[in-house]
XYZ file of C-alpha atoms in Angstrom:
627
model
C 0.000 0.000 0.000
C 2.908 2.355 0.653
C 4.136 2.172 -2.936
C 1.257 4.315 -4.177
C 2.476 7.251 -2.047
C 3.719 9.095 -5.129
C 0.071 9.528 -6.185
C -0.647 11.774 -3.192
C 0.989 14.889 -4.717
C 0.596 13.667 -8.300
C -3.229 13.750 -8.279
C -3.559 17.496 -7.446
C -0.816 18.147 -10.022
C -2.818 16.207 -12.617
C -5.900 18.259 -11.724
C -3.882 21.446 -12.136
C -2.544 20.438 -15.569
C -5.941 19.262 -16.766
C -7.594 22.521 -15.733
C -4.828 24.565 -17.356
C -5.620 22.795 -20.635
C -9.402 22.473 -20.451
C -10.668 24.390 -17.420
C -11.833 27.481 -19.284
C -13.858 25.373 -21.713
C -15.425 23.351 -18.911
C -16.479 26.433 -16.938
C -18.840 26.376 -13.962
C -19.231 24.146 -12.005
C -17.396 21.333 -13.813
C -13.948 22.855 -13.352
C -14.592 23.113 -9.624
C -15.775 19.518 -9.344
C -12.738 18.217 -11.244
C -10.401 20.122 -8.928
C -12.297 18.862 -5.890
C -12.212 15.287 -7.171
C -8.448 15.443 -7.722
C -7.838 16.524 -4.112
C -10.433 14.048 -2.780
C -8.651 11.190 -4.574
C -5.406 12.406 -3.045
C -7.077 12.211 0.378
C -8.263 8.661 -0.317
C -4.746 7.684 -1.383
C -3.370 9.277 1.777
C -5.820 7.263 3.876
C -4.691 4.017 2.193
C -1.017 4.846 2.748
C -1.806 5.883 6.332
C -3.428 2.493 6.955
C -0.452 0.690 5.447
C 1.970 2.614 7.636
C -0.135 2.086 10.753
C -0.178 -1.684 10.228
C 3.621 -1.768 10.446
C 5.511 -2.061 13.688
C 6.360 1.351 15.221
C 10.087 0.812 14.600
C 9.387 0.153 10.911
C 7.149 3.154 10.203
C 9.432 4.926 7.775
C 9.362 4.406 4.026
C 11.201 6.278 1.274
C 10.402 6.160 -2.418
C 12.933 7.658 -4.840
C 11.268 8.673 -8.093
C 14.139 10.324 -9.977
C 17.415 12.228 -9.613
C 16.737 15.869 -10.225
C 20.043 17.660 -9.843
C 23.362 15.761 -10.061
C 25.993 18.515 -9.723
C 29.404 17.410 -8.444
C 28.965 15.999 -4.942
C 25.355 17.240 -4.806
C 22.846 14.603 -5.870
C 19.278 15.651 -5.121
C 16.712 12.892 -5.525
C 12.993 13.474 -5.603
C 12.302 11.199 -2.665
C 8.913 10.744 -1.053
C 9.305 10.283 2.707
C 6.432 8.458 4.368
C 6.584 8.415 8.155
C 4.043 9.223 10.890
C 4.729 12.980 10.728
C 4.527 13.392 6.951
C 1.461 11.179 6.512
C -0.348 12.933 9.383
C 0.318 16.275 7.710
C -0.772 14.937 4.321
C -3.970 13.514 5.814
C -5.339 16.729 7.251
C -3.986 18.863 4.389
C -5.823 16.801 1.760
C -8.899 16.261 3.921
C -9.484 19.884 4.841
C -8.489 21.058 1.367
C -11.117 18.778 -0.173
C -13.822 20.405 1.942
C -12.542 23.889 1.074
C -12.545 23.012 -2.640
C -16.152 21.829 -2.402
C -17.192 24.959 -0.515
C -15.473 27.105 -3.167
C -17.727 25.721 -5.896
C -20.614 27.525 -4.221
C -18.673 30.557 -2.996
C -16.963 31.405 -6.306
C -19.935 30.651 -8.528
C -20.386 34.328 -9.399
C -16.749 34.905 -10.353
C -15.751 35.230 -14.001
C -12.341 33.650 -13.263
C -13.911 30.512 -11.778
C -11.663 27.941 -13.483
C -8.483 29.955 -12.851
C -9.275 29.997 -9.138
C -9.372 26.208 -9.013
C -6.178 25.975 -11.072
C -4.433 27.945 -8.333
C -6.042 25.867 -5.572
C -4.863 22.562 -7.063
C -1.352 23.917 -7.555
C -1.380 25.152 -3.973
C -2.277 21.715 -2.598
C 0.334 20.030 -4.819
C 3.026 22.413 -3.542
C 2.061 21.821 0.080
C 2.180 18.067 -0.379
C 5.639 18.308 -1.967
C 6.696 20.328 1.070
C 5.513 17.803 3.669
C 6.332 14.583 1.790
C 9.827 15.464 0.573
C 12.741 13.462 1.920
C 15.245 16.312 1.632
C 15.507 19.986 2.404
C 15.804 21.124 -1.211
C 12.477 19.664 -2.319
C 10.922 20.884 0.911
C 12.153 24.323 -0.130
C 10.666 23.925 -3.622
C 7.295 23.115 -2.079
C 7.871 25.993 0.353
C 8.356 28.388 -2.557
C 5.440 26.827 -4.436
C 2.958 27.619 -1.678
C 4.509 31.082 -1.454
C 3.886 31.680 -5.146
C 0.342 30.311 -4.987
C -0.463 32.383 -1.918
C 0.579 35.477 -3.875
C -1.641 34.446 -6.800
C -4.610 33.684 -4.540
C -4.319 36.647 -2.169
C -4.086 38.958 -5.183
C -6.711 36.970 -7.107
C -8.922 40.056 -7.386
C -5.917 42.094 -8.544
C -8.092 44.863 -9.952
C -8.492 45.970 -6.342
C -5.456 47.940 -5.209
C -5.705 46.531 -1.685
C -5.609 42.941 -2.970
C -2.650 43.586 -5.271
C -0.749 45.283 -2.447
C -1.558 42.479 0.005
C -0.273 39.871 -2.439
C 2.996 41.731 -2.918
C 3.372 42.231 0.816
C 2.944 38.508 1.480
C 5.464 37.703 -1.245
C 8.108 40.142 0.052
C 7.740 39.172 3.722
C 8.068 35.497 2.858
C 11.161 36.131 0.788
C 12.793 37.750 3.820
C 12.196 34.582 5.807
C 13.292 32.378 2.916
C 16.757 33.906 3.010
C 17.227 32.182 6.375
C 16.083 28.847 4.946
C 18.587 29.135 2.062
C 21.498 30.079 4.328
C 20.697 27.129 6.590
C 20.787 24.757 3.609
C 24.131 26.181 2.453
C 25.616 25.727 5.920
C 24.269 22.188 6.255
C 25.600 21.087 2.864
C 28.999 22.621 3.525
C 29.334 20.458 6.658
C 27.764 17.117 5.714
C 27.523 17.142 1.906
C 23.857 16.160 1.775
C 20.425 17.725 2.136
C 18.604 14.451 2.859
C 16.923 14.445 6.276
C 18.195 10.955 7.081
C 21.696 11.896 5.915
C 21.744 15.086 7.998
C 20.520 13.374 11.157
C 23.072 10.574 10.734
C 25.925 13.128 10.649
C 24.995 15.417 13.514
C 28.398 14.782 15.114
C 30.021 16.864 12.369
C 28.328 20.045 13.571
C 29.628 22.184 16.396
C 27.092 23.433 18.972
C 27.377 26.943 17.540
C 26.698 25.679 14.007
C 23.630 23.756 15.153
C 22.245 26.839 16.886
C 22.896 28.931 13.776
C 21.170 26.375 11.526
C 18.129 26.092 13.788
C 17.730 29.860 14.078
C 18.130 30.325 10.323
C 15.473 27.701 9.651
C 13.307 29.391 12.263
C 13.706 32.677 10.368
C 12.126 30.897 7.406
C 9.376 29.636 9.682
C 8.812 33.145 11.079
C 8.104 34.418 7.573
C 5.934 31.524 6.455
C 4.037 31.130 9.732
C 3.692 34.859 10.440
C 5.496 35.324 13.747
C 7.010 38.485 15.195
C 8.440 40.496 13.478
C 7.102 39.227 10.096
C 3.463 38.689 11.075
C 1.736 41.687 9.520
C 1.370 40.164 6.042
C -1.142 37.580 7.224
C -4.049 39.888 8.210
C -3.670 41.739 4.908
C -4.020 38.387 3.138
C -7.741 38.638 3.920
C -8.078 40.564 0.667
C -8.245 37.211 -1.128
C -11.489 35.207 -1.461
C -12.623 33.651 1.824
C -11.859 30.034 0.788
C -8.278 31.193 0.219
C -8.198 32.517 3.760
C -9.416 29.143 5.010
C -6.854 27.267 2.932
C -3.890 29.453 3.901
C -4.816 29.911 7.560
C -6.038 26.421 8.390
C -4.373 23.426 6.812
C -1.617 24.542 4.507
C 0.833 27.382 4.129
C 1.027 28.909 7.603
C 1.535 25.532 9.269
C 4.581 24.852 7.083
C 6.915 26.622 9.496
C 5.704 24.528 12.438
C 6.111 21.363 10.359
C 9.667 22.308 9.358
C 10.765 22.863 12.955
C 9.156 19.589 14.016
C 10.873 17.790 11.138
C 14.335 18.993 12.216
C 13.715 18.059 15.853
C 17.064 16.183 16.187
C 18.851 19.465 15.431
C 16.592 21.478 17.713
C 17.098 18.976 20.535
C 20.833 19.746 20.507
C 20.309 23.499 20.875
C 18.342 24.383 24.037
C 19.161 28.071 23.564
C 17.523 28.107 20.124
C 14.530 26.283 21.575
C 14.138 28.938 24.248
C 14.258 31.692 21.616
C 11.554 29.910 19.615
C 9.358 29.466 22.689
C 9.674 33.131 23.699
C 8.925 34.472 20.217
C 5.998 32.070 19.929
C 4.290 33.009 23.173
C 4.904 36.761 22.707
C 3.419 36.526 19.209
C 0.429 34.641 20.605
C -0.209 37.368 23.184
C 0.342 40.353 20.878
C -1.867 38.929 18.119
C -4.610 38.106 20.636
C -4.673 41.680 21.928
C -5.011 42.957 18.366
C -7.829 40.516 17.605
C -9.785 41.939 20.558
C -10.233 45.247 18.713
C -10.805 44.317 15.062
C -14.170 44.912 13.387
C -13.507 43.038 10.152
C -14.857 39.502 10.652
C -11.967 37.940 8.718
C -9.213 40.007 10.331
C -10.272 38.797 13.773
C -9.724 35.260 12.517
C -6.458 36.211 10.828
C -4.936 37.565 14.030
C -6.355 34.547 15.806
C -4.366 32.363 13.399
C -1.168 34.279 14.184
C -1.887 33.765 17.877
C -2.567 30.035 17.541
C 0.610 29.583 15.518
C 2.429 31.272 18.387
C 1.112 28.537 20.689
C 2.466 25.905 18.288
C 5.919 27.494 18.346
C 5.723 27.649 22.138
C 5.267 23.882 22.021
C 8.134 23.461 19.529
C 10.416 25.541 21.732
C 9.613 23.466 24.809
C 10.225 20.207 22.956
C 6.531 19.276 23.013
C 6.424 18.332 19.332
C 3.391 16.072 19.586
C 1.471 18.873 21.318
C 2.395 21.233 18.460
C 1.127 18.772 15.844
C -1.980 18.086 17.945
C -2.917 21.775 17.991
C -2.043 22.041 14.295
C -4.604 19.336 13.495
C -7.273 20.767 15.778
C -6.577 24.249 14.419
C -7.031 22.987 10.862
C -10.524 21.835 11.807
C -11.835 24.745 13.843
C -10.093 27.533 11.924
C -11.240 26.217 8.538
C -14.733 26.030 10.032
C -14.500 29.585 11.330
C -13.386 30.988 7.979
C -15.960 29.074 5.975
C -18.648 30.166 8.445
C -17.406 33.734 8.039
C -17.685 33.293 4.281
C -21.285 32.199 4.704
C -21.976 35.307 6.795
C -20.240 37.629 4.319
C -22.170 36.122 1.435
C -25.430 36.458 3.371
C -24.965 40.206 3.927
C -23.695 40.841 0.387
C -19.948 41.087 0.999
C -20.018 43.326 4.071
C -17.247 42.251 6.472
C -17.809 44.816 9.247
C -19.168 43.020 12.320
C -20.572 46.295 13.611
C -22.928 46.201 10.593
C -24.202 42.681 11.268
C -26.072 41.324 14.286
C -29.111 39.100 14.689
C -28.068 36.642 11.970
C -28.782 33.463 13.925
C -32.396 33.469 12.689
C -31.349 33.510 9.046
C -28.280 31.269 9.092
C -29.149 28.330 11.373
C -26.492 25.893 10.115
C -23.766 28.551 10.098
C -24.874 29.656 13.575
C -24.593 26.181 15.093
C -21.330 25.262 13.404
C -19.793 28.601 14.356
C -20.638 27.889 18.001
C -18.742 24.600 17.803
C -15.685 26.301 16.301
C -15.888 29.191 18.777
C -16.026 26.934 21.844
C -13.226 24.791 20.450
C -10.757 27.625 19.888
C -11.799 29.160 23.215
C -10.659 25.983 24.997
C -14.018 24.821 26.324
C -14.195 21.071 27.044
C -14.823 18.616 25.478
C -14.081 20.361 22.161
C -10.770 19.718 20.389
C -9.126 23.035 21.217
C -9.358 22.339 24.944
C -7.270 19.165 24.713
C -4.780 20.490 22.164
C -4.087 23.850 23.796
C -4.075 22.292 27.242
C -1.362 19.849 26.153
C 0.857 22.779 25.134
C 0.263 24.724 28.329
C 1.048 21.712 30.542
C 4.434 21.329 28.873
C 5.085 25.075 29.050
C 4.276 25.105 32.776
C 6.668 22.220 33.388
C 9.590 23.792 31.531
C 9.042 27.586 31.440
C 6.477 28.667 34.089
C 6.853 32.325 33.105
C 5.868 31.573 29.524
C 2.937 29.517 30.813
C 1.543 32.631 32.524
C 1.576 34.537 29.236
C 0.003 31.538 27.498
C -2.837 31.311 30.014
C -3.576 35.040 29.776
C -3.600 34.677 25.990
C -6.086 31.820 26.339
C -8.461 34.134 28.217
C -8.042 36.791 25.510
C -8.806 34.154 22.865
C -12.052 33.226 24.572
C -12.901 36.934 24.870
C -12.347 38.015 21.256
C -14.066 34.948 19.824
C -17.073 35.499 22.097
C -17.082 39.166 21.073
C -17.178 38.108 17.442
C -19.996 35.654 18.052
C -22.154 38.197 19.892
C -21.557 40.952 17.327
C -22.403 38.719 14.355
C -25.223 36.488 15.544
C -26.958 38.241 18.456
C -28.401 41.651 19.208
C -30.164 43.970 16.788
C -30.148 43.442 13.016
C -27.835 46.314 12.134
C -27.484 45.148 8.524
C -31.019 46.367 7.755
C -29.911 49.992 7.443
C -27.464 49.130 4.654
C -29.925 47.165 2.496
C -33.239 47.904 0.795
C -36.514 47.078 2.489
C -37.437 43.431 2.238
C -33.841 42.192 2.083
C -33.148 39.070 4.149
C -29.824 37.260 4.577
C -29.927 33.669 3.375
C -27.797 30.578 3.737
C -26.136 28.750 0.860
C -27.059 25.337 -0.521
C -25.902 21.895 0.535
C -22.506 22.344 -1.154
C -21.818 25.056 1.406
C -23.486 23.368 4.385
C -21.861 19.942 3.981
C -18.251 21.124 4.613
C -19.454 23.154 7.596
C -21.122 20.159 9.199
C -18.159 17.836 8.593
C -15.707 20.365 10.005
C -17.971 20.951 13.000
C -17.886 17.226 13.806
C -14.088 17.191 13.486
C -13.668 20.353 15.561
C -15.969 18.938 18.207
C -14.490 15.462 18.534
C -11.028 15.770 16.976
C -9.443 16.149 20.399
C -10.227 12.539 21.213
C -7.242 11.396 19.105
C -4.903 12.361 21.964
C -6.559 12.172 25.370
C -4.281 12.326 28.442
C -6.218 10.061 30.796
C -4.684 6.732 29.771
C -1.629 5.742 27.672
C -3.841 3.753 25.298
C -5.941 6.844 24.603
C -2.875 8.837 23.548
C -3.229 7.676 19.939
C -1.512 10.588 18.204
C 1.404 10.611 20.637
C 2.031 6.884 20.216
C 1.754 7.123 16.438
C 4.227 10.028 16.184
C 6.633 8.610 18.764
C 9.086 7.069 16.229
C 9.667 10.488 14.643
C 10.437 12.226 17.949
C 12.061 9.340 19.778
C 14.781 10.629 22.086
C 14.103 14.324 21.436
C 10.687 14.987 22.961
C 10.362 16.722 26.327
C 8.443 14.782 28.956
C 6.577 17.085 31.332
C 6.688 16.208 35.023
C 3.738 17.935 36.675
C 1.966 14.695 37.617
C -1.677 13.714 37.307
C -2.815 16.132 40.000
C -0.934 18.963 38.365
C -2.475 18.154 34.977
C -5.974 18.289 36.455
C -5.178 21.574 38.178
C -3.838 23.107 34.976
C -6.833 21.819 33.016
C -9.156 23.435 35.550
C -7.186 26.682 35.182
C -7.696 26.521 31.420
C -11.445 26.088 31.866
C -11.621 28.964 34.327
C -9.709 31.288 31.984
C -11.978 30.356 29.073
C -15.028 31.008 31.233
C -13.610 34.349 32.359
C -12.966 35.446 28.793
C -16.416 34.403 27.583
C -18.078 35.900 30.658
C -16.411 39.297 30.195
C -17.356 39.342 26.516
C -20.952 38.403 27.330
C -21.182 41.156 29.928
C -19.766 43.789 27.555
C -21.025 42.835 24.094
C -24.371 41.127 24.635
C -26.464 42.732 23.254
C -24.470 45.987 22.890
C -22.269 46.528 19.852
C -20.257 49.710 20.405
C -17.539 50.214 23.036
C -14.855 52.451 21.481
C -12.954 52.702 24.771
C -12.196 48.974 24.529
C -10.840 49.348 21.007
C -7.832 51.705 21.239
C -6.347 52.881 17.969
C -2.891 51.441 18.593
C -4.394 47.955 18.885
C -6.661 48.448 15.899
C -3.515 49.417 13.990
C -1.641 46.277 15.115
C 0.516 47.915 17.784
C 1.624 50.361 15.063
C 4.018 47.731 13.672
C 3.230 48.565 10.050
C 3.591 52.259 10.870
C 7.013 51.509 12.368
C 8.064 49.583 9.261
C 6.820 52.431 7.114
C 8.783 55.004 9.124
C 11.981 52.980 9.451
C 12.038 51.063 6.161
C 9.272 52.184 3.804
C 9.763 55.954 3.688
C 13.574 55.921 3.880
C 13.548 53.236 1.207
C 11.254 55.317 -0.980
C 13.449 58.384 -0.420
C 16.557 56.379 -1.285
C 14.858 55.029 -4.412
C 13.836 58.552 -5.415
C 17.402 59.819 -4.856
C 18.762 56.914 -6.878
C 16.297 57.584 -9.695
C 16.732 61.359 -9.844
C 20.374 61.849 -8.868
C 22.234 58.569 -9.352
C 20.377 57.318 -12.407
C 19.478 60.549 -14.199
C 22.431 62.745 -13.320
C 25.330 60.385 -12.650
C 24.704 57.283 -14.749
C 22.647 58.897 -17.512
C 24.814 62.030 -17.210
C 27.954 60.022 -17.855
C 26.416 58.279 -20.855
C 24.996 61.511 -22.266
C 28.307 63.287 -21.522
C 30.231 60.772 -23.641
C 27.804 61.388 -26.468
C 28.031 65.151 -26.169
C 31.825 65.006 -26.024
C 31.841 62.965 -29.214
C 29.443 65.430 -30.803
C 31.581 68.412 -29.792
C 34.739 66.712 -31.036
C 33.031 66.018 -34.329
C 31.953 69.646 -34.700
C 35.559 70.788 -34.218
C 37.119 68.191 -36.487
C 34.574 68.606 -39.271
C 36.014 72.094 -39.914
C 39.126 70.373 -41.189
C 37.066 68.486 -43.757
C 35.906 71.360 -46.002
C 35.845 69.408 -49.300
C 37.891 72.106 -51.174
C 41.191 70.961 -52.775
C 42.797 74.399 -52.446
C 42.280 74.271 -48.665
C 43.921 70.857 -48.484
C 46.842 72.108 -50.674
C 47.232 75.150 -48.442
C 47.241 72.917 -45.376
C 49.895 70.649 -46.894
C 52.027 73.661 -47.863
C 51.808 75.205 -44.400
C 52.632 71.838 -42.846
C 55.624 71.408 -45.173
C 56.933 74.907 -44.384
C 56.623 74.279 -40.670
C 58.360 70.942 -40.987
C 61.246 72.446 -42.978
C 61.549 75.271 -40.457
C 61.732 72.789 -37.593
C 64.398 70.722 -39.384
C 66.426 73.884 -40.134
C 66.311 74.860 -36.476
C 67.603 71.439 -35.507
C 70.581 71.749 -37.936
C 71.572 75.134 -36.622
């Protein structure tokens, strides 16, 4: 069963190529169904491979499949190798599964768009690139997939490029990711210079060749790549702007694919990270600070999608907190749960936006529960899950991270718990503003207008994701070793590197109770403030609405000086120095020609006179020499 693994990325690629050739002719909705079918078949293939891997003994759950040699250059031989192990197949499973549901939802959501087939071309290419990233057996092909999702995110964020905001957001995402990618490239150069290979197995077998300083440098450089891709401080501001793309794009980028790539990369290189505690501490600190900062910003946003975008940044911060503490299984656990409840939140938001005719301001919504019953119920499930309310998946996943943080870095645990309360608050605020209170959307629409829910193509993904968000946490329950399914399955990948928390059963129960109390506090405060009111400007300070002025800082420190430097280079350096030098050479040649052309009169008598004068002068000079 494992030998069909190559089909997992190949099927979305085939869908992409088919739609490039025939998608425009097929049109709506056939192009969408073909794209959805391609990803669904990839999910089925992943499930078969998953079953085959699971049936093996834990010590034998690693399988590599070399398809071809891509780049033989001197000592560098890069093979396109598919790596199937518990980590890669777990990633592939939820990437293909959630992406299938998002593809299906997009058939309904994008039905009005003239570029319908092109949208699904980009989606299939996106999924293919992500699968190359997670299934590759070496860093170079991981990087190719990494760049592929970066390219596709640019194409999808700027899909409505006729809007200036969308075009700018796409470019911003592209530039910020390239900054992070420089770290990834430098790390690969350093690794190859020391061990002569980019294969994961080859690198991990030669760890003794690295000095402690080199390992720390490599980990931090790879983390720089992860900071760009997974939107952590200081490169997090591109992700909220990515909301300019269609809502299914937001779900795809923020839930199961691109932004989780950084977390996956750091989990994949866990043997390196294990040897550098200092780098791990840096990762944990940046993660938890990002989680807190993004949560405070989310508390003040009025755009329904931007609340969820900052929420994604915050949840990714939790995952990096887990990576930094060595709790790799906890990071993957939250990644899976996040894929379920965040995809559900974005698709529910898309249903709301569609219902109120593309208005994204929550202050202009309210009272929608009567008109969107399925969206209302599924949103509640996602809200309670991300808020950490038991027994929903977010409670178990986030709790696992906080237990490990408490055991290793109690100070970071405090920040994480406060962030958990903020998460419960801003999600409850969003729920109350959108679904309860007065129907504020009436003033912006003609009399008789009523919001309405989409058809079954929209409702089916919502219901499936709601079930997964509700019960997905049961894959890794802490009560008994046999119930820790995900941890036992991933154990071979993290064997010898994972941190084992030591708070005891009583401590775990106490921390779990703390999590519940903080979630209740956050929801209770939001209920007291926002139900049924909808306007509290004092709770929404401008500096938080403007993301702690981070973009303003970048504009002042980098943007404006850069623009001034570019203007100076264009006006002075280019026009006056470079162009001046070129034009000066031309003018000098022209002036020289004007002077010399006077010697070329075309009259023979002038030439004879010149020869005579020259001869006289020559004879005079010779006579002077004789004397």
